[in-house]
PDB file of C-alpha atoms in Angstrom:
ATOM      1  CA  ARG A   1     102.543  37.044  69.947  1.00 56.00           C
ATOM      2  CA  VAL A   2      98.927  37.769  69.006  1.00 52.00           C
ATOM      3  CA  VAL A   3      97.930  41.366  68.563  1.00 51.00           C
ATOM      4  CA  VAL A   4      94.259  42.037  69.378  1.00 49.00           C
ATOM      5  CA  PRO A   5      92.715  45.079  67.703  1.00 52.00           C
ATOM      6  CA  ARG A   6      91.804  47.756  70.183  1.00 54.00           C
ATOM      7  CA  MET A   7      88.089  47.749  69.346  1.00 48.00           C
ATOM      8  CA  LEU A   8      87.840  44.014  69.882  1.00 45.00           C
ATOM      9  CA  SER A   9      89.772  44.219  73.135  1.00 47.00           C
ATOM     10  CA  GLN A  10      87.203  46.725  74.345  1.00 51.00           C
ATOM     11  CA  GLY A  11      84.333  44.371  73.461  1.00 49.00           C
ATOM     12  CA  LEU A  12      83.252  46.338  70.427  1.00 47.00           C
ATOM     13  CA  LEU A  13      82.393  44.582  67.172  1.00 46.00           C
ATOM     14  CA  LEU A  14      82.570  46.342  63.877  1.00 48.00           C
ATOM     15  CA  HIS A  15      79.828  45.177  61.507  1.00 49.00           C
ATOM     16  CA  THR A  16      80.044  46.190  57.875  1.00 50.00           C
ATOM     17  CA  GLN A  17      77.439  45.676  55.166  1.00 53.00           C
ATOM     18  CA  PRO A  18      78.608  44.296  51.832  1.00 48.00           C
ATOM     19  CA  ALA A  19      78.669  46.980  49.189  1.00 47.00           C
ATOM     20  CA  LYS A  20      75.958  46.784  46.553  1.00 47.00           C
ATOM     21  CA  HIS A  21      77.219  46.478  42.997  1.00 43.00           C
ATOM     22  CA  ASN A  22      75.738  47.567  39.733  1.00 47.00           C
ATOM     23  CA  ASN A  23      77.224  44.758  37.632  1.00 45.00           C
ATOM     24  CA  GLN A  24      74.953  43.623  34.827  1.00 52.00           C
ATOM     25  CA  PRO A  25      74.435  39.858  34.254  1.00 55.00           C
ATOM     26  CA  MET A  26      76.796  38.523  31.643  1.00 56.00           C
ATOM     27  CA  ASP A  27      75.539  36.803  28.532  1.00 66.00           C
ATOM     28  CA  PHE A  28      76.764  33.334  27.614  1.00 64.00           C
ATOM     29  CA  PRO A  29      75.101  32.666  24.223  1.00 69.00           C
ATOM     30  CA  CYS A  30      76.948  29.389  23.664  1.00 68.00           C
ATOM     31  CA  ILE A  31      75.698  27.994  26.980  1.00 63.00           C
ATOM     32  CA  ASP A  32      72.183  29.303  26.327  1.00 67.00           C
ATOM     33  CA  LYS A  33      72.205  27.648  22.908  1.00 69.00           C
ATOM     34  CA  LEU A  34      73.351  24.363  24.442  1.00 65.00           C
ATOM     35  CA  GLU A  35      70.582  24.494  27.045  1.00 65.00           C
ATOM     36  CA  THR A  36      67.988  25.178  24.336  1.00 68.00           C
ATOM     37  CA  ARG A  37      69.304  22.266  22.294  1.00 65.00           C
ATOM     38  CA  GLN A  38      69.163  19.974  25.317  1.00 63.00           C
ATOM     39  CA  ARG A  39      65.545  20.966  25.986  1.00 62.00           C
ATOM     40  CA  ASP A  40      64.686  20.220  22.351  1.00 61.00           C
ATOM     41  CA  LEU A  41      66.323  16.815  22.540  1.00 55.00           C
ATOM     42  CA  LEU A  42      64.573  15.941  25.792  1.00 56.00           C
ATOM     43  CA  SER A  43      61.181  16.933  24.408  1.00 55.00           C
ATOM     44  CA  GLY A  44      61.380  14.242  21.743  1.00 48.00           C
ATOM     45  CA  PRO A  45      63.037  13.401  18.453  1.00 45.00           C
ATOM     46  CA  GLU A  46      60.700  15.719  16.589  1.00 46.00           C
ATOM     47  CA  PRO A  47      60.154  18.670  18.949  1.00 39.00           C
ATOM     48  CA  THR A  48      57.542  20.521  16.890  1.00 44.00           C
ATOM     49  CA  TYR A  49      55.513  17.538  15.748  1.00 43.00           C
ATOM     50  CA  ASP A  50      56.142  14.666  18.159  1.00 48.00           C
ATOM     51  CA  LYS A  51      52.423  13.976  18.805  1.00 53.00           C
ATOM     52  CA  ILE A  52      51.449  12.744  15.356  1.00 56.00           C
ATOM     53  CA  VAL A  53      48.327  10.717  16.092  1.00 64.00           C
ATOM     54  CA  THR A  54      46.016  11.719  13.238  1.00 76.00           C
ATOM     55  CA  GLY A  55      46.097  12.717   9.615  1.00 88.00           C
ATOM     56  CA  TYR A  56      47.817   9.683   8.152  1.00 94.00           C
ATOM     57  CA  LYS A  57      46.507   6.627   6.327  1.00 95.00           C
ATOM     58  CA  THR A  58      47.640   3.073   6.940  1.00 96.00           C
ATOM     59  CA  TYR A  59      48.185   0.009   4.835  1.00 97.00           C
ATOM     60  CA  THR A  60      48.303  -3.404   6.506  1.00 96.00           C
ATOM     61  CA  HIS A  61      50.255  -6.206   4.890  1.00 96.00           C
ATOM     62  CA  PRO A  62      50.014  -9.850   5.973  1.00 92.00           C
ATOM     63  CA  GLN A  63      52.903 -11.681   7.599  1.00 89.00           C
ATOM     64  CA  PHE A  64      56.219  -9.918   7.019  1.00 95.00           C
ATOM     65  CA  THR A  65      59.579 -11.681   7.357  1.00 94.00           C
ATOM     66  CA  CYS A  66      62.557  -9.492   8.268  1.00 95.00           C
ATOM     67  CA  ASP A  67      66.064  -9.960   6.870  1.00 95.00           C
ATOM     68  CA  HIS A  68      67.392 -11.320  10.161  1.00 94.00           C
ATOM     69  CA  GLY A  69      64.581 -13.859  10.430  1.00 92.00           C
ATOM     70  CA  GLY A  70      62.179 -11.988  12.712  1.00 93.00           C
ATOM     71  CA  GLN A  71      58.469 -12.252  11.977  1.00 92.00           C
ATOM     72  CA  LEU A  72      55.655  -9.728  12.113  1.00 93.00           C
ATOM     73  CA  SER A  73      52.235 -11.384  12.077  1.00 90.00           C
ATOM     74  CA  GLN A  74      51.108  -8.327  10.141  1.00 92.00           C
ATOM     75  CA  MET A  75      52.889  -5.184   9.069  1.00 95.00           C
ATOM     76  CA  ARG A  76      51.157  -1.803   9.204  1.00 96.00           C
ATOM     77  CA  ILE A  77      52.730   1.181   7.487  1.00 96.00           C
ATOM     78  CA  ALA A  78      51.554   4.772   7.979  1.00 96.00           C
ATOM     79  CA  TYR A  79      51.742   7.178   5.075  1.00 97.00           C
ATOM     80  CA  GLU A  80      50.613  10.592   3.893  1.00 97.00           C
ATOM     81  CA  THR A  81      50.216  11.919   0.355  1.00 97.00           C
ATOM     82  CA  TRP A  82      50.122  15.242  -1.462  1.00 98.00           C
ATOM     83  CA  GLY A  83      49.183  16.056  -5.065  1.00 97.00           C
ATOM     84  CA  GLN A  84      47.349  13.853  -7.532  1.00 97.00           C
ATOM     85  CA  LEU A  85      48.418  10.556  -9.071  1.00 98.00           C
ATOM     86  CA  ASN A  86      48.097  10.800 -12.848  1.00 98.00           C
ATOM     87  CA  ALA A  87      46.238   8.277 -15.003  1.00 97.00           C
ATOM     88  CA  GLN A  88      49.468   6.530 -15.986  1.00 97.00           C
ATOM     89  CA  LYS A  89      50.570   6.404 -12.319  1.00 97.00           C
ATOM     90  CA  SER A  90      53.954   7.649 -13.463  1.00 97.00           C
ATOM     91  CA  ASN A  91      54.355  10.819 -11.393  1.00 98.00           C
ATOM     92  CA  ALA A  92      54.861   9.377  -7.899  1.00 98.00           C
ATOM     93  CA  ILE A  93      57.739  10.505  -5.684  1.00 98.00           C
ATOM     94  CA  LEU A  94      58.513   8.519  -2.555  1.00 98.00           C
ATOM     95  CA  ILE A  95      60.003  10.490   0.334  1.00 98.00           C
ATOM     96  CA  HIS A  96      62.067   8.411   2.763  1.00 97.00           C
ATOM     97  CA  THR A  97      62.432   9.738   6.300  1.00 94.00           C
ATOM     98  CA  GLY A  98      65.396  10.038   8.622  1.00 92.00           C
ATOM     99  CA  LEU A  99      65.723   7.944  11.765  1.00 89.00           C
ATOM    100  CA  SER A 100      63.140   9.783  13.869  1.00 85.00           C
ATOM    101  CA  GLY A 101      60.862  11.147  11.143  1.00 88.00           C
ATOM    102  CA  SER A 102      57.119  10.673  10.946  1.00 92.00           C
ATOM    103  CA  SER A 103      55.182  10.552   7.682  1.00 94.00           C
ATOM    104  CA  HIS A 104      54.162  14.175   8.210  1.00 93.00           C
ATOM    105  CA  ALA A 105      56.548  15.824   5.783  1.00 94.00           C
ATOM    106  CA  ARG A 106      54.101  18.611   4.930  1.00 94.00           C
ATOM    107  CA  SER A 107      50.824  19.991   6.228  1.00 93.00           C
ATOM    108  CA  HIS A 108      47.531  19.037   4.575  1.00 93.00           C
ATOM    109  CA  GLU A 109      43.820  19.202   5.208  1.00 92.00           C
ATOM    110  CA  LEU A 110      43.789  16.319   7.717  1.00 90.00           C
ATOM    111  CA  ASN A 111      46.763  17.662   9.669  1.00 90.00           C
ATOM    112  CA  LYS A 112      47.460  21.365   9.287  1.00 90.00           C
ATOM    113  CA  SER A 113      50.587  21.364  11.464  1.00 88.00           C
ATOM    114  CA  ALA A 114      53.768  22.222   9.569  1.00 90.00           C
ATOM    115  CA  GLY A 115      55.704  19.158   8.467  1.00 91.00           C
ATOM    116  CA  TRP A 116      59.425  18.565   8.640  1.00 92.00           C
ATOM    117  CA  TRP A 117      59.947  19.418   4.931  1.00 94.00           C
ATOM    118  CA  GLU A 118      57.257  22.089   4.762  1.00 94.00           C
ATOM    119  CA  LYS A 119      59.467  24.469   2.758  1.00 94.00           C
ATOM    120  CA  PHE A 120      60.449  21.877   0.163  1.00 95.00           C
ATOM    121  CA  ILE A 121      57.189  20.077  -0.644  1.00 97.00           C
ATOM    122  CA  GLY A 122      54.199  21.897  -2.096  1.00 97.00           C
ATOM    123  CA  PRO A 123      52.837  23.800  -5.103  1.00 97.00           C
ATOM    124  CA  GLY A 124      55.719  25.374  -7.007  1.00 97.00           C
ATOM    125  CA  LEU A 125      58.338  24.177  -4.519  1.00 97.00           C
ATOM    126  CA  ALA A 126      61.327  21.889  -5.059  1.00 96.00           C
ATOM    127  CA  ILE A 127      59.071  18.829  -4.877  1.00 97.00           C
ATOM    128  CA  ASP A 128      56.155  20.316  -6.764  1.00 98.00           C
ATOM    129  CA  THR A 129      52.782  18.883  -5.764  1.00 98.00           C
ATOM    130  CA  ASP A 130      51.199  20.538  -8.810  1.00 98.00           C
ATOM    131  CA  LYS A 131      53.202  18.060 -10.902  1.00 98.00           C
ATOM    132  CA  PHE A 132      53.876  15.084  -8.658  1.00 98.00           C
ATOM    133  CA  PHE A 133      52.040  12.695  -6.386  1.00 98.00           C
ATOM    134  CA  VAL A 134      54.178  12.697  -3.247  1.00 98.00           C
ATOM    135  CA  ILE A 135      54.161   9.861  -0.720  1.00 98.00           C
ATOM    136  CA  CYS A 136      55.908   9.810   2.638  1.00 98.00           C
ATOM    137  CA  THR A 137      55.865   6.845   5.002  1.00 97.00           C
ATOM    138  CA  ASN A 138      56.783   6.318   8.603  1.00 95.00           C
ATOM    139  CA  VAL A 139      59.270   3.442   8.435  1.00 96.00           C
ATOM    140  CA  ILE A 140      58.370   0.179  10.120  1.00 96.00           C
ATOM    141  CA  GLY A 141      59.786   0.280  13.619  1.00 94.00           C
ATOM    142  CA  GLY A 142      59.093   4.026  13.717  1.00 89.00           C
ATOM    143  CA  CYS A 143      55.992   3.978  15.951  1.00 84.00           C
ATOM    144  CA  TYR A 144      54.372   7.031  14.304  1.00 90.00           C
ATOM    145  CA  GLY A 145      51.529   4.874  13.044  1.00 91.00           C
ATOM    146  CA  SER A 146      53.655   2.083  11.574  1.00 95.00           C
ATOM    147  CA  THR A 147      54.257  -1.229  13.296  1.00 95.00           C
ATOM    148  CA  GLY A 148      56.996  -0.870  15.884  1.00 93.00           C
ATOM    149  CA  PRO A 149      58.016  -1.842  19.422  1.00 92.00           C
ATOM    150  CA  SER A 150      54.979  -0.051  20.875  1.00 90.00           C
ATOM    151  CA  SER A 151      52.597  -2.084  18.698  1.00 92.00           C
ATOM    152  CA  PHE A 152      50.762  -5.186  19.894  1.00 91.00           C
ATOM    153  CA  ASP A 153      51.790  -8.640  18.774  1.00 90.00           C
ATOM    154  CA  GLU A 154      49.409 -11.518  18.023  1.00 88.00           C
ATOM    155  CA  SER A 155      49.155 -12.363  21.741  1.00 90.00           C
ATOM    156  CA  GLY A 156      47.880  -8.886  22.588  1.00 91.00           C
ATOM    157  CA  ALA A 157      51.091  -7.811  24.338  1.00 92.00           C
ATOM    158  CA  ARG A 158      53.319  -5.013  23.128  1.00 91.00           C
ATOM    159  CA  TYR A 159      56.356  -6.117  21.153  1.00 91.00           C
ATOM    160  CA  ALA A 160      58.672  -3.926  23.254  1.00 90.00           C
ATOM    161  CA  THR A 161      62.133  -5.528  23.318  1.00 90.00           C
ATOM    162  CA  SER A 162      60.888  -8.594  21.415  1.00 91.00           C
ATOM    163  CA  PHE A 163      60.405  -6.491  18.278  1.00 92.00           C
ATOM    164  CA  PRO A 164      62.566  -8.025  15.542  1.00 93.00           C
ATOM    165  CA  LEU A 165      65.835  -6.531  14.395  1.00 94.00           C
ATOM    166  CA  LEU A 166      65.299  -4.425  11.267  1.00 96.00           C
ATOM    167  CA  THR A 167      67.462  -3.447   8.319  1.00 97.00           C
ATOM    168  CA  ILE A 168      67.197  -0.634   5.798  1.00 97.00           C
ATOM    169  CA  ASN A 169      66.192  -3.339   3.312  1.00 97.00           C
ATOM    170  CA  ASP A 170      63.237  -4.273   5.528  1.00 97.00           C
ATOM    171  CA  MET A 171      62.061  -0.659   5.637  1.00 97.00           C
ATOM    172  CA  VAL A 172      62.273  -0.329   1.857  1.00 98.00           C
ATOM    173  CA  ARG A 173      60.594  -3.683   1.146  1.00 97.00           C
ATOM    174  CA  ALA A 174      57.697  -2.555   3.357  1.00 97.00           C
ATOM    175  CA  GLN A 175      57.421   0.678   1.366  1.00 98.00           C
ATOM    176  CA  PHE A 176      57.285  -1.215  -1.921  1.00 98.00           C
ATOM    177  CA  HIS A 177      54.465  -3.354  -0.562  1.00 98.00           C
ATOM    178  CA  LEU A 178      52.626  -0.053  -0.080  1.00 98.00           C
ATOM    179  CA  LEU A 179      53.444   0.995  -3.660  1.00 98.00           C
ATOM    180  CA  ASP A 180      52.044  -2.315  -4.888  1.00 98.00           C
ATOM    181  CA  HIS A 181      48.880  -1.628  -2.904  1.00 97.00           C
ATOM    182  CA  LEU A 182      48.596   1.821  -4.519  1.00 97.00           C
ATOM    183  CA  GLY A 183      49.124   0.323  -7.977  1.00 97.00           C
ATOM    184  CA  ILE A 184      52.357   2.239  -8.596  1.00 98.00           C
ATOM    185  CA  GLY A 185      54.701   0.163 -10.738  1.00 98.00           C
ATOM    186  CA  LYS A 186      57.525   2.682 -11.078  1.00 98.00           C
ATOM    187  CA  LEU A 187      58.508   5.788  -9.108  1.00 98.00           C
ATOM    188  CA  HIS A 188      59.352   9.050 -10.810  1.00 98.00           C
ATOM    189  CA  ALA A 189      61.906   9.487  -8.005  1.00 98.00           C
ATOM    190  CA  SER A 190      63.086   8.072  -4.700  1.00 98.00           C
ATOM    191  CA  VAL A 191      64.169  10.882  -2.363  1.00 98.00           C
ATOM    192  CA  GLY A 192      65.645  10.875   1.134  1.00 96.00           C
ATOM    193  CA  ALA A 193      68.116  12.462   3.531  1.00 95.00           C
ATOM    194  CA  SER A 194      70.240  10.884   6.273  1.00 95.00           C
ATOM    195  CA  MET A 195      68.752   7.444   6.977  1.00 96.00           C
ATOM    196  CA  GLY A 196      66.232   8.358   4.281  1.00 96.00           C
ATOM    197  CA  GLY A 197      69.158   8.731   1.889  1.00 96.00           C
ATOM    198  CA  MET A 198      70.191   5.189   2.761  1.00 97.00           C
ATOM    199  CA  GLN A 199      66.667   4.050   1.950  1.00 97.00           C
ATOM    200  CA  SER A 200      66.630   5.859  -1.396  1.00 97.00           C
ATOM    201  CA  LEU A 201      69.909   4.158  -2.358  1.00 97.00           C
ATOM    202  CA  CYS A 202      68.529   0.832  -1.197  1.00 97.00           C
ATOM    203  CA  ALA A 203      65.327   1.338  -3.198  1.00 98.00           C
ATOM    204  CA  ALA A 204      67.341   1.898  -6.366  1.00 97.00           C
ATOM    205  CA  ALA A 205      69.514  -1.139  -5.607  1.00 96.00           C
ATOM    206  CA  LEU A 206      66.653  -3.506  -4.772  1.00 96.00           C
ATOM    207  CA  HIS A 207      64.244  -2.307  -7.462  1.00 97.00           C
ATOM    208  CA  SER A 208      66.290  -0.538 -10.125  1.00 96.00           C
ATOM    209  CA  GLU A 209      63.548  -1.150 -12.701  1.00 97.00           C
ATOM    210  CA  ARG A 210      61.030   0.620 -10.464  1.00 98.00           C
ATOM    211  CA  VAL A 211      63.004   3.777  -9.599  1.00 98.00           C
ATOM    212  CA  GLY A 212      63.274   6.393 -12.332  1.00 98.00           C
ATOM    213  CA  ARG A 213      65.455   8.879 -10.443  1.00 97.00           C
ATOM    214  CA  LEU A 214      67.439   8.870  -7.250  1.00 96.00           C
ATOM    215  CA  VAL A 215      68.014  11.741  -4.813  1.00 96.00           C
ATOM    216  CA  THR A 216      70.098  10.852  -1.773  1.00 95.00           C
ATOM    217  CA  ILE A 217      71.261  13.478   0.719  1.00 94.00           C
ATOM    218  CA  SER A 218      73.816  12.969   3.527  1.00 89.00           C
ATOM    219  CA  ALA A 219      73.425   9.208   3.414  1.00 81.00           C
TER     220      ALA A 219
END
């Protein structure tokens, strides 16, 4: 048996409006933080300085053979420097970058944007540019000025997926070619974090006679 409400049986419809509430939006800081992190990741590996197109110098080395047998008809390495090299060329510190790092570790006259180690490199800071000549390179394969997959090969086409397989050794050997070009026989220190820490260890292993001190972080 179906019971029909009296109002409906008389053809009357009762329309009600939903009640308005005064609930305030809830905060979900963990979700907001995750969304912010995702936006940072999507904007590039270096969100605040991912358009490094000026301010670095380059050194070009002739044919470079990689550990796994790949060949680069020429190898270009981008680098930036801070401080002054002394007459004995004994005060140089080489900064090795992480996987996605450019050579722009600190701001300078040619690029005034803050670098990724802005608070650690500079006059009176942990890596004191009043005392040391500081060099930072973009590793080969890095594409922030150094030869990488986006570079052109000898045929005029981009390397793209034909770019040779690289090792940490390759990256460090390229950096020491730069040191040779700068006339630096021995580093005061080799410093790096993450993949840069791997490079600093490798530098000391490959060229122990040319590395005075070793600083490796989270390698």
